[in-house]
Structures are given as C-alpha cells and as structure tokens.
C-alpha cells in the first residue's frame, strides 16, 4: 500500500470520528430542550382545541385572555403543565375497525367541560394534522387547531393561523339528533349558517381536505364514543 | 487592508453568489415568501459558510487530495446538523417553518463552492472573511426578495400590516414562481449596474 493511501484512510477515519463525536455531543446536550419544546408544542395544540375558560388555579379567564391563550397560542408556558396535571384527561378509545385513538377531556369539578380528538388528512401537498375540540354538548366546536402541515404559506398554510381557526368556533358538527356536514367555503361563507365556515381564498383543495377529514373523524368518534354518552 | 475589504464586500454586489454566481437559487426560492423565515435562513447560511470556510482552510494542507470533496461534504454536513439542532432547541417556531430547508443547506452550492474555490487555497482568516462576505451577499438577496414577496403577497412586512387593509394580496408572490420573477428582475438589475454579462 502506498504511503499517501495510508494517509488518506487515516485522515478519513479521524475526520469521521471527530465529526460523529461532535454531533453526538451536540445532540445529546440539546435533546432535553428539544424534547421539551416538542411536548409543549403538542400540549398547546391540545389546549387550543379544549379552549379552557378558566386558569389552572380555577379562576375564570376573561374573553381576551382566552383568545390570546388558546386562539393565538400565547398561553404562558408555565401554566401548561398545570392544566395537564389537574384538568386534562387523556383516554384511549376504540374506533371502528378496532383501531385505537385518543380522546382528551377537559374536566372541572368532575364534570366534562370539553372534548378534543386528533384528526388528520390530506390537504393539497401534505398531511394536515389537527385537534378538534367540542363543547360538552358533543356537537358544537369549541376550538380547533391545524398544525404540522406542508401547505403553501399564505394560501393553504393559512389554516394554521388564528383567523381561520376562529371561524370554526361555535359551528356545529351535530344538530337535531344527527351529524351535519360542516362545509368550508371558498372565501366568505354564504349564507351564514352554523355549518358553513369562512374558508381561505386561493386554497380550495386544502379547505376541501380539511372539511373531509374533520367531518369523517367526527363521525368515527361519534359512533364510537359520543352517541353512547349522549344516550346516558 | 484593501484585500480584506474586497473579500468581504465583493460578494455583496459585484460577485454576489446568487445574482452573479447563480448559486443557492433553490433555497432563495423556497424560504423567501415571508421575511422572518428569509432572515433566519440568512443567519443560518452565513454561520455555516463562515464556519465551514474556516475549518476547511485550517485543514487545507492535510486534506488528502483524493478525498478532498468528501471531506468538505462531511465538514459542511456536520455544521449544518449542528445549526439545525440549535434552531430546534432555541428557535422552535422558526425551525418548524423552515422545516427541511435548514437540512438542505448541506446541498447549497454556495457553501461547497466557496470551500472548493476559496478556502482550499487561502489562510483561515481570509477564508472566514470570504465566508462572511458570501453569507452576507446571500442574505442581502434573500432579505430583498423576502421583503418584496411579503409586501406584494400579503401587504405586510415581517407580519406588520403596511399596505391598506383593502389590499387583496397577490397569490403569485406567495408561491415559488413569484420568487423566480423577483429574483430574475434582481439579476437583471444587478447586471445592468455591474455590467457583467454571460458570454453567449
């Protein structure tokens, strides 16, 4: 073997070793913070759907506080663990076809104030993830959040913006004893009904995708959980 | 020293990596729909460029010529992963928006190009300045494009409403073809000013 071949191999080995050790070090030391960011991010999304009307100490929140906390997502980070320790209950539920998924309940004084379930489906480019929150009537949308998507910024990407998510609040997925189809308009909804949501102009396909998966997932949860609870 | 000046200032305009060297166009199209993402991307690329140029220059006399480019790639990739990890830890929101594009700095031709063309044959200090200059040149274009696209696309600058509420927004500016148009116009402007043309 020639002398510079040996040098090449030795150099390659050293540089690989140094780089991998460096990366392992960086990743190891930052993992804790990253994990925490991720957990908090997930929890904020659940809270946006559950949309609590009280602070973790039990005192009521003003309307403005609620909007800034659970619509804009500006809930103070130190409050988040309190909500999850004392008020939010996570349950496994079995949907049709035997697949299991989760249902969050916001409980205060042993009464369920709100439900939230995860829903996801295709938008235009990507899978859009969401949590849908319902009032205790299991019919009216209390809060909703869309996140973790790859839709076009400014068009379909607007689905993760507060203005769009606000349009869903108070809309109905269940009325008069049966599921109703929530519809997302192309732009402003006309006429204004409890099932008609103002959409994002220029993002018809993202809107259609969201409409489909929100309706379908609600129906699955309705069959598996809500219809039973209503009967009780 | 005039040489230092030239190393840092040349890439800002006369030898701009995007509008003159035509490198790094891909990310310039992808992350410039809004100013904040363009800005973070600029910082990330500049940091990687400075660090990679310095590292490669320090190693330039011991890197075996046969595996020169592979070594450059390993160094660049490691630096990019470090930047990505730091963003995920300390700028989580922005790193979510930049998603895959931080990782793709590895394939940004400017980084590799400067390592090959400059850092391999110049001392560390000059290489660092070259990285800084090219990073700033890239940043300048990204920030100009980001400002124009956000202003025309949404009527905002860095999220603040600038144009009247009635401005409907321009969908073309929001998607990648809009960036093509803006960058094309910038290149036209640049070359008209610097009088540097491609030989046909």
XYZ file of C-alpha atoms in Angstrom, chain A residues 1-220:
220
model
C 0.000 0.000 0.000
C 1.315 3.412 -0.894
C 2.147 5.930 1.743
C -0.476 8.537 0.788
C -3.185 5.870 0.612
C -2.494 5.150 4.241
C -2.655 8.853 4.996
C -5.993 9.084 3.133
C -7.534 6.267 5.121
C -6.211 7.550 8.404
C -7.444 11.062 7.665
C -10.896 9.811 6.643
C -11.174 7.758 9.809
C -10.160 10.655 12.034
C -12.491 13.174 10.410
C -15.425 10.752 10.633
C -14.685 10.054 14.250
C -14.326 13.722 15.188
C -17.476 14.774 13.325
C -19.624 11.976 14.687
C -18.438 12.566 18.228
C -19.104 16.273 17.855
C -22.598 15.673 16.537
C -23.380 13.115 19.203
C -22.256 15.626 21.811
C -24.397 18.425 20.441
C -27.439 16.212 20.049
C -27.048 14.723 23.469
C -26.760 18.063 25.168
C -29.695 19.655 23.327
C -32.052 16.695 23.375
C -33.652 17.672 26.664
C -34.594 21.153 25.473
C -35.817 19.884 22.119
C -37.986 17.230 23.731
C -39.491 19.837 25.994
C -40.234 22.141 23.031
C -41.973 19.296 21.271
C -44.060 18.280 24.269
C -45.101 21.856 24.937
C -45.943 22.354 21.279
C -48.190 19.290 21.328
C -49.825 20.347 24.582
C -50.522 23.870 23.312
C -52.346 22.336 20.376
C -54.497 20.193 22.641
C -55.292 23.227 24.788
C -56.215 25.274 21.701
C -58.851 22.649 20.917
C -60.096 22.272 24.504
C -60.110 26.053 24.920
C -60.466 26.184 28.736
C -62.416 29.118 30.176
C -60.542 29.028 33.482
C -56.956 29.396 34.674
C -55.230 26.396 36.278
C -55.983 27.866 39.723
C -59.696 27.610 38.907
C -60.364 31.335 38.450
C -62.231 32.360 35.299
C -60.359 33.753 32.304
C -61.529 36.874 30.522
C -62.584 36.616 26.897
C -59.458 38.469 25.769
C -57.187 36.202 27.768
C -58.889 33.165 26.327
C -58.427 34.407 22.769
C -54.778 35.222 23.295
C -54.073 31.946 25.163
C -55.974 29.433 23.114
C -56.515 31.055 19.729
C -53.192 32.808 19.249
C -51.455 30.131 21.288
C -49.841 32.642 23.669
C -50.679 30.646 26.784
C -47.878 31.204 29.337
C -45.592 28.167 29.237
C -45.592 27.748 32.995
C -49.368 27.214 33.066
C -49.353 24.353 30.575
C -48.183 21.530 32.869
C -50.764 22.624 35.481
C -53.599 22.147 33.025
C -52.357 18.699 32.117
C -51.797 17.597 35.688
C -55.129 18.758 37.056
C -57.737 19.112 34.351
C -56.886 17.315 31.139
C -57.592 13.593 30.985
C -56.310 11.500 28.122
C -58.297 8.381 27.265
C -57.831 5.606 24.755
C -60.882 4.914 22.661
C -61.582 2.138 20.184
C -62.990 3.351 16.894
C -64.500 1.233 14.159
C -62.227 -1.423 12.626
C -60.803 -1.838 16.092
C -58.221 0.940 15.693
C -57.491 2.843 18.830
C -57.043 6.555 19.119
C -57.115 9.128 21.861
C -59.724 11.421 23.297
C -58.871 14.322 25.574
C -61.365 15.503 28.151
C -61.213 18.778 29.980
C -62.680 18.093 33.410
C -63.545 20.598 36.072
C -65.282 19.667 39.332
C -65.740 16.129 37.947
C -67.730 17.425 35.017
C -66.519 17.196 31.440
C -66.384 20.712 30.010
C -64.848 19.909 26.665
C -63.698 17.058 24.445
C -60.876 17.070 21.916
C -59.824 14.450 19.429
C -56.998 14.303 16.890
C -57.863 14.354 13.201
C -55.666 14.372 10.157
C -55.917 14.085 6.411
C -54.571 15.240 3.097
C -54.558 18.896 2.134
C -53.041 19.873 -1.194
C -49.384 18.953 -0.669
C -49.231 17.348 2.702
C -50.971 15.731 5.617
C -52.600 18.369 7.809
C -52.777 17.492 11.499
C -55.403 18.845 13.782
C -57.201 18.624 17.093
C -60.918 19.267 17.104
C -62.428 20.450 20.384
C -66.110 20.123 21.202
C -68.304 21.697 23.855
C -69.815 19.418 26.477
C -72.834 19.035 24.143
C -70.551 16.963 21.880
C -71.912 18.936 18.933
C -70.502 22.449 18.860
C -66.892 23.215 18.000
C -65.168 24.843 20.943
C -61.722 25.190 19.493
C -59.738 23.755 16.627
C -56.132 23.768 15.587
C -54.276 22.802 12.437
C -50.546 22.231 12.610
C -47.631 20.287 11.201
C -48.526 20.705 7.564
C -46.643 21.496 4.388
C -49.273 23.622 2.659
C -48.336 26.739 0.682
C -47.519 29.598 3.041
C -50.065 32.361 2.610
C -52.608 30.117 0.880
C -53.348 26.684 2.362
C -50.782 27.416 5.054
C -53.214 29.968 6.471
C -55.013 27.015 8.084
C -52.596 27.275 10.994
C -53.440 30.959 11.509
C -55.785 32.158 14.265
C -58.162 33.985 11.900
C -59.010 30.768 10.106
C -59.278 28.627 13.222
C -61.554 31.196 14.799
C -64.088 30.708 12.001
C -64.829 27.215 13.271
C -65.761 28.200 16.793
C -69.454 27.794 17.502
C -70.047 25.826 14.311
C -71.907 22.553 14.597
C -70.997 19.001 13.650
C -74.160 17.515 15.165
C -77.612 19.007 15.133
C -81.147 17.754 15.705
C -80.017 14.272 16.621
C -77.849 13.636 13.597
C -74.442 14.531 12.221
C -74.421 17.563 9.953
C -71.862 18.228 7.306
C -69.569 21.082 8.147
C -68.692 22.939 4.980
C -65.706 25.181 4.323
C -66.488 27.876 1.797
C -64.150 29.225 -0.843
C -63.669 32.561 0.851
C -66.533 34.058 2.833
C -69.324 31.627 3.678
C -72.715 32.448 2.241
C -75.269 32.125 3.617
C -74.099 32.244 7.202
C -75.268 29.062 8.860
C -73.976 27.065 11.822
C -72.405 24.567 9.395
C -70.788 26.975 6.986
C -67.216 28.081 7.716
C -65.422 31.022 6.093
C -62.617 29.490 4.071
C -59.237 30.517 2.725
C -59.395 32.048 -0.716
C -56.919 30.510 -3.109
C -56.771 27.296 -1.080
C -59.832 25.355 -2.178
C -58.150 21.960 -2.104
C -56.683 22.440 1.373
C -60.144 23.573 2.525
C -61.834 20.562 0.942
C -59.321 18.229 2.553
C -59.864 19.751 5.979
C -63.640 19.643 5.530
C -63.460 15.958 4.667
C -61.248 14.800 7.498
C -62.920 16.896 10.184
C -66.357 15.554 9.207
C -65.178 11.957 8.845
C -63.213 11.867 12.064
C -66.110 13.402 13.965
C -68.378 10.679 12.623
C -65.976 7.969 13.741
